[in-house]
Amino acid sequence: QVQLVESGGGLVQAGGSLRLSCVASGRTFSRDTMGWFRQAPGKEREFVAAVRWPGGSLYYADFVKGRFTISRDNAKNTVFLQMNSLKSEDTAVYYCAARRDFCSGSGCATVYEYAYWGQGTQVTVSS
């Protein structure tokens, strides 16, 4: 059974940092493109970052460039999202997702192309 489990969310003050983790199980995810998405109350789910397979290219939404960093540890079937300089507008439920088909550039940001999703972890940034 394929599972993605996020952790690391919480309450942080504006300007602070959090590191989200997503552990995948059920099979090896080293050949998947892994992504992070978020959804704020009343808003649609949106792309945050992705690390592509093959090649390891990194993609970021414009609103997190320079603040967030996505990385992966294939040996541990884990993907991370380091979030620095957090803002109140970053408040949302953050989801980890995986896809096996090839993507490139903005194609890796498409929500419905990801086949596997975690349950999400809440990030709340107080101003």
Short mmCIF file of N, CA and C in Angstrom, two decimals:
data_model
loop_
_atom_site.label_atom_id
_atom_site.label_comp_id
_atom_site.label_asym_id
_atom_site.label_seq_id
_atom_site.Cartn_x
_atom_site.Cartn_y
_atom_site.Cartn_z
N GLN A 1 0.85 -1.19 0.00
CA GLN A 1 0.00 0.00 0.00
C GLN A 1 0.89 1.24 0.00
N VAL A 2 0.70 2.08 -0.99
CA VAL A 2 1.49 3.29 -1.11
C VAL A 2 0.99 4.34 -0.12
N GLN A 3 1.92 4.92 0.60
CA GLN A 3 1.57 5.96 1.56
C GLN A 3 2.60 7.07 1.53
N LEU A 4 2.12 8.31 1.67
CA LEU A 4 2.98 9.46 1.87
C LEU A 4 2.55 10.11 3.17
N VAL A 5 3.50 10.32 4.07
CA VAL A 5 3.16 10.87 5.38
C VAL A 5 4.02 12.10 5.64
N GLU A 6 3.35 13.25 5.75
CA GLU A 6 4.04 14.51 6.02
C GLU A 6 4.17 14.75 7.52
N SER A 7 5.18 15.49 7.89
CA SER A 7 5.36 15.93 9.27
C SER A 7 6.17 17.21 9.27
N GLY A 8 6.23 17.85 10.43
CA GLY A 8 7.05 19.04 10.58
C GLY A 8 6.31 20.35 10.59
N GLY A 9 5.00 20.30 10.34
CA GLY A 9 4.22 21.53 10.39
C GLY A 9 4.08 22.03 11.81
N GLY A 10 3.52 23.23 11.93
CA GLY A 10 3.31 23.80 13.25
C GLY A 10 3.06 25.28 13.18
N LEU A 11 3.15 25.91 14.33
CA LEU A 11 2.93 27.35 14.47
C LEU A 11 4.29 28.04 14.60
N VAL A 12 4.51 29.05 13.79
CA VAL A 12 5.77 29.78 13.81
C VAL A 12 5.49 31.25 13.58
N GLN A 13 6.35 32.10 14.12
CA GLN A 13 6.20 33.54 13.90
C GLN A 13 6.72 33.92 12.52
N ALA A 14 6.20 35.00 12.02
CA ALA A 14 6.68 35.51 10.74
C ALA A 14 8.19 35.73 10.81
N GLY A 15 8.87 35.34 9.73
CA GLY A 15 10.31 35.42 9.69
C GLY A 15 11.01 34.15 10.15
N GLY A 16 10.26 33.24 10.74
CA GLY A 16 10.83 32.00 11.23
C GLY A 16 10.95 30.93 10.15
N SER A 17 11.34 29.75 10.59
CA SER A 17 11.60 28.64 9.67
C SER A 17 10.93 27.36 10.14
N LEU A 18 10.62 26.51 9.18
CA LEU A 18 10.13 25.16 9.45
C LEU A 18 10.72 24.24 8.40
N ARG A 19 10.87 22.98 8.76
CA ARG A 19 11.31 21.97 7.81
C ARG A 19 10.28 20.85 7.76
N LEU A 20 9.65 20.71 6.62
CA LEU A 20 8.66 19.65 6.42
C LEU A 20 9.35 18.41 5.87
N SER A 21 8.85 17.26 6.29
CA SER A 21 9.34 15.98 5.78
C SER A 21 8.18 15.18 5.23
N CYS A 22 8.47 14.37 4.26
CA CYS A 22 7.46 13.48 3.69
C CYS A 22 8.13 12.12 3.48
N VAL A 23 7.65 11.14 4.21
CA VAL A 23 8.19 9.79 4.09
C VAL A 23 7.24 8.96 3.24
N ALA A 24 7.78 8.35 2.21
CA ALA A 24 7.00 7.51 1.30
C ALA A 24 7.22 6.05 1.63
N SER A 25 6.18 5.26 1.52
CA SER A 25 6.30 3.84 1.78
C SER A 25 5.42 3.06 0.81
N GLY A 26 5.64 1.79 0.74
CA GLY A 26 4.86 0.93 -0.13
C GLY A 26 5.61 0.52 -1.38
N ARG A 27 6.53 1.35 -1.79
CA ARG A 27 7.42 1.03 -2.91
C ARG A 27 8.52 2.08 -2.93
N THR A 28 9.47 1.92 -3.82
CA THR A 28 10.55 2.90 -3.95
C THR A 28 10.07 4.10 -4.75
N PHE A 29 10.40 5.29 -4.27
CA PHE A 29 9.98 6.52 -4.93
C PHE A 29 11.14 7.26 -5.58
N SER A 30 12.28 6.59 -5.68
CA SER A 30 13.46 7.27 -6.22
C SER A 30 13.28 7.66 -7.69
N ARG A 31 12.36 7.01 -8.39
CA ARG A 31 12.11 7.34 -9.79
C ARG A 31 10.82 8.12 -9.98
N ASP A 32 10.37 8.75 -8.92
CA ASP A 32 9.19 9.62 -9.00
C ASP A 32 9.62 11.08 -8.93
N THR A 33 8.87 11.92 -9.59
CA THR A 33 8.96 13.34 -9.31
C THR A 33 8.14 13.60 -8.05
N MET A 34 8.76 14.30 -7.11
CA MET A 34 8.11 14.57 -5.84
C MET A 34 7.80 16.07 -5.75
N GLY A 35 6.61 16.37 -5.27
CA GLY A 35 6.22 17.77 -5.18
C GLY A 35 5.63 18.13 -3.84
N TRP A 36 5.66 19.41 -3.55
CA TRP A 36 4.96 19.98 -2.39
C TRP A 36 3.92 20.96 -2.92
N PHE A 37 2.73 20.86 -2.36
CA PHE A 37 1.63 21.76 -2.69
C PHE A 37 1.06 22.30 -1.39
N ARG A 38 0.24 23.33 -1.49
CA ARG A 38 -0.40 23.85 -0.29
C ARG A 38 -1.81 24.33 -0.62
N GLN A 39 -2.62 24.35 0.42
CA GLN A 39 -3.99 24.81 0.25
C GLN A 39 -4.40 25.61 1.47
N ALA A 40 -4.72 26.87 1.24
CA ALA A 40 -5.20 27.74 2.30
C ALA A 40 -6.73 27.68 2.32
N PRO A 41 -7.34 28.03 3.46
CA PRO A 41 -8.80 27.98 3.55
C PRO A 41 -9.46 28.82 2.47
N GLY A 42 -10.41 28.21 1.77
CA GLY A 42 -11.15 28.92 0.74
C GLY A 42 -10.42 29.09 -0.58
N LYS A 43 -9.23 28.51 -0.68
CA LYS A 43 -8.45 28.65 -1.90
C LYS A 43 -8.18 27.29 -2.51
N GLU A 44 -7.81 27.30 -3.79
CA GLU A 44 -7.47 26.05 -4.46
C GLU A 44 -6.07 25.59 -4.05
N ARG A 45 -5.85 24.30 -4.22
CA ARG A 45 -4.54 23.77 -3.95
C ARG A 45 -3.57 24.32 -4.99
N GLU A 46 -2.37 24.74 -4.52
CA GLU A 46 -1.41 25.34 -5.43
C GLU A 46 -0.04 24.71 -5.29
N PHE A 47 0.70 24.78 -6.36
CA PHE A 47 2.05 24.23 -6.42
C PHE A 47 3.00 25.08 -5.60
N VAL A 48 3.92 24.40 -4.91
CA VAL A 48 4.96 25.09 -4.14
C VAL A 48 6.34 24.78 -4.72
N ALA A 49 6.66 23.49 -4.83
CA ALA A 49 7.99 23.10 -5.29
C ALA A 49 7.97 21.65 -5.75
N ALA A 50 8.93 21.31 -6.61
CA ALA A 50 9.05 19.93 -7.07
C ALA A 50 10.51 19.60 -7.36
N VAL A 51 10.85 18.33 -7.17
CA VAL A 51 12.16 17.82 -7.57
C VAL A 51 11.90 16.68 -8.54
N ARG A 52 12.40 16.84 -9.73
CA ARG A 52 12.04 15.95 -10.83
C ARG A 52 12.93 14.72 -10.90
N TRP A 53 12.30 13.61 -11.32
CA TRP A 53 13.08 12.46 -11.78
C TRP A 53 12.76 12.28 -13.25
N PRO A 54 13.75 12.06 -14.12
CA PRO A 54 15.18 12.00 -13.85
C PRO A 54 15.82 13.37 -13.80
N GLY A 55 17.02 13.41 -13.37
CA GLY A 55 17.85 14.62 -13.47
C GLY A 55 17.90 15.46 -12.21
N GLY A 56 16.83 15.39 -11.39
CA GLY A 56 16.86 16.16 -10.16
C GLY A 56 16.62 17.64 -10.31
N SER A 57 16.06 18.06 -11.44
CA SER A 57 15.77 19.49 -11.59
C SER A 57 14.80 19.94 -10.52
N LEU A 58 15.00 21.18 -10.08
CA LEU A 58 14.16 21.75 -9.03
C LEU A 58 13.27 22.85 -9.63
N TYR A 59 12.03 22.85 -9.20
CA TYR A 59 11.08 23.86 -9.66
C TYR A 59 10.41 24.49 -8.45
N TYR A 60 10.19 25.79 -8.52
CA TYR A 60 9.57 26.52 -7.43
C TYR A 60 8.51 27.49 -7.95
N ALA A 61 7.48 27.66 -7.13
CA ALA A 61 6.54 28.74 -7.41
C ALA A 61 7.24 30.06 -7.16
N ASP A 62 6.88 31.07 -7.90
CA ASP A 62 7.54 32.36 -7.77
C ASP A 62 7.47 32.91 -6.34
N PHE A 63 6.38 32.64 -5.66
CA PHE A 63 6.19 33.25 -4.34
C PHE A 63 7.06 32.60 -3.25
N VAL A 64 7.78 31.51 -3.58
CA VAL A 64 8.66 30.89 -2.58
C VAL A 64 10.13 30.90 -2.99
N LYS A 65 10.40 31.36 -4.19
CA LYS A 65 11.79 31.37 -4.65
C LYS A 65 12.66 32.19 -3.72
N GLY A 66 13.79 31.59 -3.35
CA GLY A 66 14.72 32.26 -2.46
C GLY A 66 14.42 32.05 -0.99
N ARG A 67 13.25 31.49 -0.69
CA ARG A 67 12.87 31.26 0.71
C ARG A 67 12.74 29.78 1.03
N PHE A 68 12.21 28.99 0.09
CA PHE A 68 11.98 27.56 0.31
C PHE A 68 12.98 26.75 -0.51
N THR A 69 13.34 25.58 0.02
CA THR A 69 14.24 24.67 -0.69
C THR A 69 13.69 23.25 -0.59
N ILE A 70 13.52 22.61 -1.73
CA ILE A 70 13.10 21.22 -1.75
C ILE A 70 14.32 20.33 -1.95
N SER A 71 14.31 19.19 -1.27
CA SER A 71 15.40 18.22 -1.43
C SER A 71 14.84 16.83 -1.18
N ARG A 72 15.64 15.83 -1.53
CA ARG A 72 15.18 14.46 -1.33
C ARG A 72 16.34 13.58 -0.88
N ASP A 73 15.99 12.54 -0.15
CA ASP A 73 16.94 11.52 0.27
C ASP A 73 16.36 10.20 -0.21
N ASN A 74 16.84 9.74 -1.37
CA ASN A 74 16.26 8.54 -1.96
C ASN A 74 16.49 7.30 -1.11
N ALA A 75 17.59 7.27 -0.40
CA ALA A 75 17.88 6.11 0.45
C ALA A 75 16.83 5.96 1.55
N LYS A 76 16.25 7.09 1.94
CA LYS A 76 15.24 7.08 3.00
C LYS A 76 13.83 7.28 2.47
N ASN A 77 13.70 7.32 1.13
CA ASN A 77 12.38 7.52 0.53
C ASN A 77 11.69 8.75 1.10
N THR A 78 12.47 9.82 1.26
CA THR A 78 11.99 11.01 1.95
C THR A 78 12.27 12.26 1.12
N VAL A 79 11.31 13.17 1.14
CA VAL A 79 11.49 14.47 0.51
C VAL A 79 11.26 15.54 1.57
N PHE A 80 12.02 16.63 1.47
CA PHE A 80 11.98 17.69 2.48
C PHE A 80 11.58 19.01 1.83
N LEU A 81 11.05 19.89 2.65
CA LEU A 81 10.81 21.27 2.24
C LEU A 81 11.29 22.17 3.38
N GLN A 82 12.42 22.81 3.15
CA GLN A 82 12.94 23.79 4.11
C GLN A 82 12.31 25.13 3.81
N MET A 83 11.64 25.68 4.79
CA MET A 83 10.93 26.94 4.60
C MET A 83 11.52 28.00 5.52
N ASN A 84 12.09 29.02 4.93
CA ASN A 84 12.69 30.12 5.68
C ASN A 84 11.94 31.42 5.40
N SER A 85 12.17 32.40 6.24
CA SER A 85 11.54 33.72 6.07
C SER A 85 10.04 33.59 5.85
N LEU A 86 9.41 32.83 6.69
CA LEU A 86 7.99 32.56 6.52
C LEU A 86 7.16 33.82 6.70
N LYS A 87 6.07 33.89 5.93
CA LYS A 87 5.16 35.01 5.97
C LYS A 87 3.77 34.51 6.36
N SER A 88 2.94 35.41 6.81
CA SER A 88 1.59 35.01 7.21
C SER A 88 0.83 34.39 6.04
N GLU A 89 1.12 34.85 4.84
CA GLU A 89 0.44 34.30 3.66
C GLU A 89 0.89 32.89 3.30
N ASP A 90 1.91 32.38 3.98
CA ASP A 90 2.33 30.99 3.79
C ASP A 90 1.48 30.02 4.61
N THR A 91 0.59 30.55 5.43
CA THR A 91 -0.28 29.71 6.24
C THR A 91 -1.17 28.86 5.35
N ALA A 92 -1.10 27.54 5.54
CA ALA A 92 -1.86 26.61 4.69
C ALA A 92 -1.61 25.19 5.18
N VAL A 93 -2.37 24.26 4.63
CA VAL A 93 -2.04 22.85 4.78
C VAL A 93 -1.09 22.49 3.64
N TYR A 94 0.02 21.89 3.97
CA TYR A 94 1.03 21.53 2.98
C TYR A 94 0.96 20.03 2.71
N TYR A 95 0.93 19.71 1.42
CA TYR A 95 0.80 18.33 0.98
C TYR A 95 2.02 17.89 0.18
N CYS A 96 2.41 16.66 0.40
CA CYS A 96 3.44 16.01 -0.39
C CYS A 96 2.74 15.17 -1.46
N ALA A 97 3.35 15.09 -2.64
CA ALA A 97 2.73 14.33 -3.72
C ALA A 97 3.81 13.69 -4.59
N ALA A 98 3.42 12.64 -5.31
CA ALA A 98 4.36 11.91 -6.16
C ALA A 98 3.71 11.57 -7.50
N ARG A 99 4.55 11.53 -8.54
CA ARG A 99 4.08 11.13 -9.87
C ARG A 99 5.21 10.39 -10.56
N ARG A 100 4.85 9.40 -11.37
CA ARG A 100 5.86 8.60 -12.05
C ARG A 100 6.06 9.00 -13.51
N ASP A 101 5.10 9.71 -14.07
CA ASP A 101 5.23 10.08 -15.48
C ASP A 101 6.20 11.25 -15.63
N PHE A 102 6.74 11.41 -16.83
CA PHE A 102 7.72 12.46 -17.06
C PHE A 102 7.05 13.82 -17.06
N CYS A 103 7.74 14.79 -16.47
CA CYS A 103 7.28 16.17 -16.56
C CYS A 103 8.49 17.08 -16.70
N SER A 104 8.23 18.29 -17.11
CA SER A 104 9.30 19.26 -17.27
C SER A 104 8.75 20.64 -17.06
N GLY A 105 9.51 21.48 -16.41
CA GLY A 105 9.11 22.87 -16.22
C GLY A 105 7.76 23.00 -15.55
N SER A 106 6.92 23.84 -16.13
CA SER A 106 5.61 24.10 -15.52
C SER A 106 4.74 22.86 -15.51
N GLY A 107 5.07 21.89 -16.33
CA GLY A 107 4.32 20.64 -16.32
C GLY A 107 4.43 19.89 -15.02
N CYS A 108 5.48 20.16 -14.26
CA CYS A 108 5.65 19.50 -12.97
C CYS A 108 4.84 20.18 -11.87
N ALA A 109 4.17 21.25 -12.21
CA ALA A 109 3.39 22.01 -11.23
C ALA A 109 1.90 21.71 -11.29
N THR A 110 1.51 20.79 -12.13
CA THR A 110 0.09 20.52 -12.33
C THR A 110 -0.45 19.59 -11.26
N VAL A 111 -1.41 20.07 -10.50
CA VAL A 111 -1.93 19.33 -9.35
C VAL A 111 -2.46 17.97 -9.76
N TYR A 112 -3.30 17.93 -10.79
CA TYR A 112 -4.01 16.70 -11.10
C TYR A 112 -3.14 15.63 -11.73
N GLU A 113 -1.90 15.95 -12.07
CA GLU A 113 -1.00 14.96 -12.66
C GLU A 113 -0.30 14.12 -11.59
N TYR A 114 -0.43 14.50 -10.34
CA TYR A 114 0.20 13.74 -9.26
C TYR A 114 -0.75 12.65 -8.79
N ALA A 115 -0.23 11.43 -8.76
CA ALA A 115 -1.09 10.28 -8.48
C ALA A 115 -1.20 9.96 -6.99
N TYR A 116 -0.21 10.30 -6.24
CA TYR A 116 -0.18 9.93 -4.83
C TYR A 116 -0.06 11.19 -3.97
N TRP A 117 -0.82 11.20 -2.88
CA TRP A 117 -0.87 12.37 -1.99
C TRP A 117 -0.81 11.96 -0.54
N GLY A 118 -0.17 12.80 0.26
CA GLY A 118 -0.22 12.62 1.69
C GLY A 118 -1.46 13.27 2.27
N GLN A 119 -1.57 13.19 3.59
CA GLN A 119 -2.76 13.72 4.26
C GLN A 119 -2.62 15.20 4.60
N GLY A 120 -1.41 15.72 4.49
CA GLY A 120 -1.18 17.13 4.73
C GLY A 120 -0.70 17.43 6.15
N THR A 121 0.01 18.53 6.28
CA THR A 121 0.45 19.01 7.58
C THR A 121 0.21 20.51 7.64
N GLN A 122 -0.35 20.97 8.75
CA GLN A 122 -0.73 22.38 8.89
C GLN A 122 0.48 23.24 9.22
N VAL A 123 0.61 24.32 8.48
CA VAL A 123 1.62 25.34 8.77
C VAL A 123 0.88 26.64 9.04
N THR A 124 1.12 27.21 10.21
CA THR A 124 0.48 28.47 10.58
C THR A 124 1.57 29.47 10.94
N VAL A 125 1.54 30.60 10.24
CA VAL A 125 2.53 31.65 10.47
C VAL A 125 1.82 32.85 11.07
N SER A 126 2.23 33.21 12.25
CA SER A 126 1.60 34.35 12.94
C SER A 126 2.39 35.62 12.64
N SER A 127 1.63 36.69 12.44
CA SER A 127 2.29 37.96 12.11
C SER A 127 2.50 38.81 13.34
#
